[in-house]
XYZ file of C-alpha atoms in Angstrom:
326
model
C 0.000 0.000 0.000
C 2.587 2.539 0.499
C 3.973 1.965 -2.624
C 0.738 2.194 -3.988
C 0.580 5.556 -2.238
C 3.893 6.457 -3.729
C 2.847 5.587 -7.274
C -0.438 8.309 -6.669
C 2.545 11.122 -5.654
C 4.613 10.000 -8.897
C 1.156 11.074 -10.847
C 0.320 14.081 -9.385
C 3.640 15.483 -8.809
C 5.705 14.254 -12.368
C 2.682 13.618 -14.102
C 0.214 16.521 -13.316
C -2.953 14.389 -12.937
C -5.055 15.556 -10.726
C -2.611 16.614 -7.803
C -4.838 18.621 -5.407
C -6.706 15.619 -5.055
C -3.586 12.607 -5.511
C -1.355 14.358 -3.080
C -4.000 14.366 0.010
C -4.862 10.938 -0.750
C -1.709 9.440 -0.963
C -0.150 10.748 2.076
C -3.388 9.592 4.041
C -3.037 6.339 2.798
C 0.475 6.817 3.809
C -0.511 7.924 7.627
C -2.899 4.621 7.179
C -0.656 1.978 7.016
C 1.895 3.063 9.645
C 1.910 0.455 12.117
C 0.994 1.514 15.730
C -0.137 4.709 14.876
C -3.579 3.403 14.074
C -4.555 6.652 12.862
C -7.505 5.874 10.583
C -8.861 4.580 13.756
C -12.188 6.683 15.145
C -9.975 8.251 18.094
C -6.642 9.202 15.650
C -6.903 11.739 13.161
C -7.590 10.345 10.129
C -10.248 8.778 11.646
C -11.669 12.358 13.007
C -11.554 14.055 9.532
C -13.368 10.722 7.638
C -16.639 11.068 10.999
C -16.695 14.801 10.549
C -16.981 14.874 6.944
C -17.073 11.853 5.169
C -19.579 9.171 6.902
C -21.790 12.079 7.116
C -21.382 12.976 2.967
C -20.597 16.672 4.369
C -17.323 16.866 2.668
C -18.705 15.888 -1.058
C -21.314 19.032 -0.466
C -19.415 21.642 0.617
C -17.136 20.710 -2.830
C -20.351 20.764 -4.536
C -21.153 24.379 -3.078
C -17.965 25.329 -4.242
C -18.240 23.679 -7.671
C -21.742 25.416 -8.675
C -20.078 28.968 -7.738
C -17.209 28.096 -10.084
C -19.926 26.985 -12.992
C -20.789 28.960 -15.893
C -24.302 27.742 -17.154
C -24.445 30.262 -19.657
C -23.080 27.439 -22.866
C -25.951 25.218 -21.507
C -28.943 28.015 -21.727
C -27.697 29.164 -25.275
C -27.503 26.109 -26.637
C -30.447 23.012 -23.943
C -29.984 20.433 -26.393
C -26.063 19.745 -25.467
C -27.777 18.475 -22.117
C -28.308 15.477 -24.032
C -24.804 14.570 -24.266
C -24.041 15.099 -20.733
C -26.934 12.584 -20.352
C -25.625 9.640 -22.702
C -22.148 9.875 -21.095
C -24.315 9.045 -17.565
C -24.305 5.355 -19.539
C -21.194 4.245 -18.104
C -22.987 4.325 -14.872
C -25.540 1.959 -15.881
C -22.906 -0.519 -17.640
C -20.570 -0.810 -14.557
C -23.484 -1.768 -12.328
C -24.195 -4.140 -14.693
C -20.615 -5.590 -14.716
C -20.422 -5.569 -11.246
C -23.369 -7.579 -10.563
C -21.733 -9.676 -13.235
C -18.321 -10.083 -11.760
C -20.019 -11.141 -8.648
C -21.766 -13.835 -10.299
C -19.238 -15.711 -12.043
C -15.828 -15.083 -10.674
C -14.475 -16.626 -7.719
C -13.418 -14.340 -4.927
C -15.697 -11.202 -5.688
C -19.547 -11.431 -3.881
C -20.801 -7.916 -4.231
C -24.095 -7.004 -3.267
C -26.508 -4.594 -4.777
C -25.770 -1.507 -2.764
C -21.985 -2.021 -3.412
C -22.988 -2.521 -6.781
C -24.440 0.669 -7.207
C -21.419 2.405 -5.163
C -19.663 0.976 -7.491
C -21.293 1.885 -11.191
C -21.444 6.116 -9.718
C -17.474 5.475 -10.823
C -18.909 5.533 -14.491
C -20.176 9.292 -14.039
C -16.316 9.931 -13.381
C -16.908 12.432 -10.573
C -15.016 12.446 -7.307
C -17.426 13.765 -4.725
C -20.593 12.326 -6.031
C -18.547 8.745 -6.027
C -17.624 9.470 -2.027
C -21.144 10.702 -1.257
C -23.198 7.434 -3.038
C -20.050 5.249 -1.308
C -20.206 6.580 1.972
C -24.106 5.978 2.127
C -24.171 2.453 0.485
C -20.797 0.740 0.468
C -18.722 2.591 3.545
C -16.407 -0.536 3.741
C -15.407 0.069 0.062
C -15.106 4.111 0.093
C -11.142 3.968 -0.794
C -11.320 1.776 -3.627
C -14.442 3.541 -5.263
C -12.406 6.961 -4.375
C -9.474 5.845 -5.742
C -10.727 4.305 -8.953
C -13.201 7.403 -9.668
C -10.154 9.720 -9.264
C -7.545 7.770 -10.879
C -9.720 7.693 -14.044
C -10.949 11.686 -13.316
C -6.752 12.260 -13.570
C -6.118 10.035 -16.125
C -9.109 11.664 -18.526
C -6.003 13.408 -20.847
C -4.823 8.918 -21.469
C -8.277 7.600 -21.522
C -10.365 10.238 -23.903
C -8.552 10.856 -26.636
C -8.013 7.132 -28.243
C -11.819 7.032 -28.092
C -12.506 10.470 -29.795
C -10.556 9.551 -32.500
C -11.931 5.538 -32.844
C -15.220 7.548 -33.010
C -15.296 10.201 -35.258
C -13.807 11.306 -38.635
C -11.165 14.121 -39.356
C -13.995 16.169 -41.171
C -15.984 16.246 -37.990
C -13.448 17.113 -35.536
C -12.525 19.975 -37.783
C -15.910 20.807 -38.087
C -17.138 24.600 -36.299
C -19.969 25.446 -34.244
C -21.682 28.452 -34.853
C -21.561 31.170 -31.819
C -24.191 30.995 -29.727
C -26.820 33.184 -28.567
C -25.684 35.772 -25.408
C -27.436 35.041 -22.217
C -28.684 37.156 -19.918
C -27.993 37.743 -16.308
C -31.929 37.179 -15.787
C -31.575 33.628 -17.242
C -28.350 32.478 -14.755
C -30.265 33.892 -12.399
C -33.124 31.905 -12.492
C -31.683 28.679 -13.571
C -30.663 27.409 -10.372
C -33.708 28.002 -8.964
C -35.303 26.155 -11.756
C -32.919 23.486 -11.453
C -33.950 22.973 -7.458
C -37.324 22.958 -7.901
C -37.738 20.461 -10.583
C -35.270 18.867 -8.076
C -37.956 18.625 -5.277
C -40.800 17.837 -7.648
C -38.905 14.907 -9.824
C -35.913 13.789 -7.483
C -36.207 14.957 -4.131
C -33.557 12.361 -2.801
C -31.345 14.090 -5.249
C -31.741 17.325 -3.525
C -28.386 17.810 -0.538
C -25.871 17.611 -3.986
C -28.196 19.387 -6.374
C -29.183 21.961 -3.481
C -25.771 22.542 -3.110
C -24.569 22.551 -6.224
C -27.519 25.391 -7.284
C -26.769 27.625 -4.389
C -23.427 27.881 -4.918
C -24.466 28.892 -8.643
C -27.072 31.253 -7.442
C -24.883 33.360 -5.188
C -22.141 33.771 -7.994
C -24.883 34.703 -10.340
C -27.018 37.494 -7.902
C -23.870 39.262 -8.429
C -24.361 40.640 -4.525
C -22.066 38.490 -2.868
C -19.003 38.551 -4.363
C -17.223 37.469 -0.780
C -19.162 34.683 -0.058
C -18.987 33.654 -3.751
C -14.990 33.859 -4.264
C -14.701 32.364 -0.923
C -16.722 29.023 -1.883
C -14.944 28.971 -5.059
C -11.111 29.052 -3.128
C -10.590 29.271 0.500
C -13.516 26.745 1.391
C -13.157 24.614 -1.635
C -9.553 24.157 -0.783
C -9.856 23.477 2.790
C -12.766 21.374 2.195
C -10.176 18.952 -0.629
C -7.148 18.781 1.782
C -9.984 17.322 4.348
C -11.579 14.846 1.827
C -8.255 13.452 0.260
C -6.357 12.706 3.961
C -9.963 11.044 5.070
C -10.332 9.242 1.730
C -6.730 8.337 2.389
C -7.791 6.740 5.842
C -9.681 4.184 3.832
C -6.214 2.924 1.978
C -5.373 0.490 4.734
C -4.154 -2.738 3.279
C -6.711 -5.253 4.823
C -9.144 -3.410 3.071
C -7.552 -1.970 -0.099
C -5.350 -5.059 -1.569
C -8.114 -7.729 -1.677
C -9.740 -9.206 -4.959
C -12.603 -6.790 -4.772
C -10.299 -3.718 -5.103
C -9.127 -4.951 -8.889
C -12.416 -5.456 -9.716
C -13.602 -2.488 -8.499
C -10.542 -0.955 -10.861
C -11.405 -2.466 -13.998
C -15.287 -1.940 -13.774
C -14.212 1.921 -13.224
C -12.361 2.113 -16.137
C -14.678 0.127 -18.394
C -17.504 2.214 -17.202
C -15.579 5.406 -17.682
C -14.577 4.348 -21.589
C -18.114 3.381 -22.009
C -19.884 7.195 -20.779
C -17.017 8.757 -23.094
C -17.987 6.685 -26.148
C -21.606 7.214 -25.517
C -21.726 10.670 -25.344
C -19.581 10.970 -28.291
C -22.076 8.571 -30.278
C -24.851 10.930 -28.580
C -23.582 14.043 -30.550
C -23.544 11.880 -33.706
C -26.617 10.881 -33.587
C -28.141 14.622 -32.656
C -26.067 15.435 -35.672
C -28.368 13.104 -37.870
C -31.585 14.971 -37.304
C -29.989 18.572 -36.611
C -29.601 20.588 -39.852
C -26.509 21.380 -41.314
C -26.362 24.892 -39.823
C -26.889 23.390 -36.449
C -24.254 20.481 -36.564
C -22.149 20.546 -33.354
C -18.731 18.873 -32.849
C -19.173 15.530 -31.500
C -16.051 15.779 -29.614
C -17.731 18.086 -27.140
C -19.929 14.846 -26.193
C -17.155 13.935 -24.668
C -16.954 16.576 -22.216
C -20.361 14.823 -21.218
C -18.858 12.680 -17.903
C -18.671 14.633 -14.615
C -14.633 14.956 -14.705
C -14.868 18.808 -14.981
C -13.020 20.412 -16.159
C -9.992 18.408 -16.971
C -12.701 16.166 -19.847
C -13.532 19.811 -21.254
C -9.971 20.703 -21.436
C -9.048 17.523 -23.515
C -11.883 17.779 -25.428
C -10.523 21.872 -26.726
C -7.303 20.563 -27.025
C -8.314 18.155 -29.557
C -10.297 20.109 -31.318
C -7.407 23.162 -31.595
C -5.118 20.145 -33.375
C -7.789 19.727 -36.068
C -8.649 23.544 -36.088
C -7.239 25.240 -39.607
């Protein structure tokens, strides 16, 4: 485990993935598995930090909070049908609770139930927090793995995407340009959120403490009234808030639990899941493309920017594009 722990510094550090989030794991998992020190144990500190923020799914919130004041909606209002695509790349969450159930039918070694299951498959939406908030309420005894896998692949997004673009789609279509879209008004950000949460309460109310938190982070960047509150969710609290979540994620790295057969499973379901929502959303813009007209084609690159890795999948995603770009 602690060269395991080593091998998430070597990424973050030489390799650049992800290292606000590798670095606070991989020293907790470090502080883990020193012997004696039992300090992912409820009284040492480790322990402390994953009861104050993680068994409770506080942590993943307050990142949400901070998340929603850092979003700009405005792409998505100009242009609702690109919703679709973030909604076929949800597919890999879907196909690695299928493959889990799977696994634990036929191979020797792996028994998971249903609510690890579905801990499992939220690695397919390739988002950190929501991965540690569905964990820590169904499948607490597998929170590192599921962190570690839905962060690993969330880092690794500039290795996994790209390959699958290009399988997917021709040169002529990832030169092709979208057309500017339409300028949205302050009045439209504003009301979003509020939109957002109450379709939340009417549709999916158990959806509501990430949504909620999510919105009202968005809602008090876009009032334009509270700048402080605003720029502090988007840095000082969303920092604090990240070196708290990695060392208590970290806490979960201890070897009995970590290096068992589940654990590799848990791996390659994650990454099968996380190909499959990038390939899907792609295919998703493809398909739009088919009954759109030829003013309104879009690039079905961005369909990749459809999983929940923001921004890092949106960053590979105009990258790619720029190399086809003339």
């Amino acid at each position: 485990m602690i060269i395991i722990c080593f091998l998430l510094f070597y990424l973050a550090i030489k390799k650049g993935f992800e290292p606000l989030l590798l670095i606070p794991i991989g020293f907790g998992g470090l502080l883990a598995n020193i012997p004696i020190a039992n300090m992912a144990s409820d009284h040492g500190m480790l322990g402390i930090i994953y009861n104050m923020g993680i068994a409770n799914e506080f942590f993943p919130l307050l990142i949400f909070m901070g998340v929603g004041a850092m979003t700009d909606f405005g792409p998505l209002l100009a242009n609702p049908k690109t919703a679709l695509l973030g909604g076929a790349a949800q597919f890999g969450i879907f196909g690695s609770l299928v493959g889990a159930v799977v696994l634990s039918q036929y191979l020797p070694g792996i028994d998971f139930t249903l609510q690890q299951s579905a801990a499992i498959s939220i690695i397919g939406g390739a988002d950190g927090p929501t991965s540690i908030f569905i964990a820590s309420a169904l499948a607490p005894e597998l929170l590192g793995a599921i962190a570690v896998a839905a962060y690993s692949y969330m880092a690794l997004v500039p290795v996994i995407q790209p390959p699958i673009m290009r399988a997917l789609t021709t040169v002529e279509e990832r030169k092709r340009r979208m057309k500017s879209t339409r300028k949205v008004s302050k009045l439209e950000k504003i009301i979003f959120p509020i939109v957002v949460i109450v379709l939340t309460l009417l549709i999916l109310p158990d959806a509501a403490p990430l949504i909620g938190a999510l919105c009202f982070g968005n809602f008090a960047k876009e009032s334009g009234v509270v700048d402080r509150l605003s720029d502090t969710m988007q840095n000082a609290l969303i920092n604090v808030v990240t070196i708290f979540l990695g060392l208590g994620v970290g806490s979960k790295l201890a070897s009995e639990q970590f290096l068992v057969a589940e654990t590799l499973g848990i791996m390659a379901i994650g990454l099968l899941a996380f190909a499959a929502g990038t390939a899907m959303g792609v295919i998703m813009a493809k398909l739009m493309n088919l009954v759109s007209s030829k003013e309104n084609q879009i690039n079905p690159l961005i369909g990749a920017a459809g999983v929940s890795a923001v921004p890092m999948a949106a960053r590979v995603v105009s990258k790619e594009g720029q190399q086809y770009d003339e």
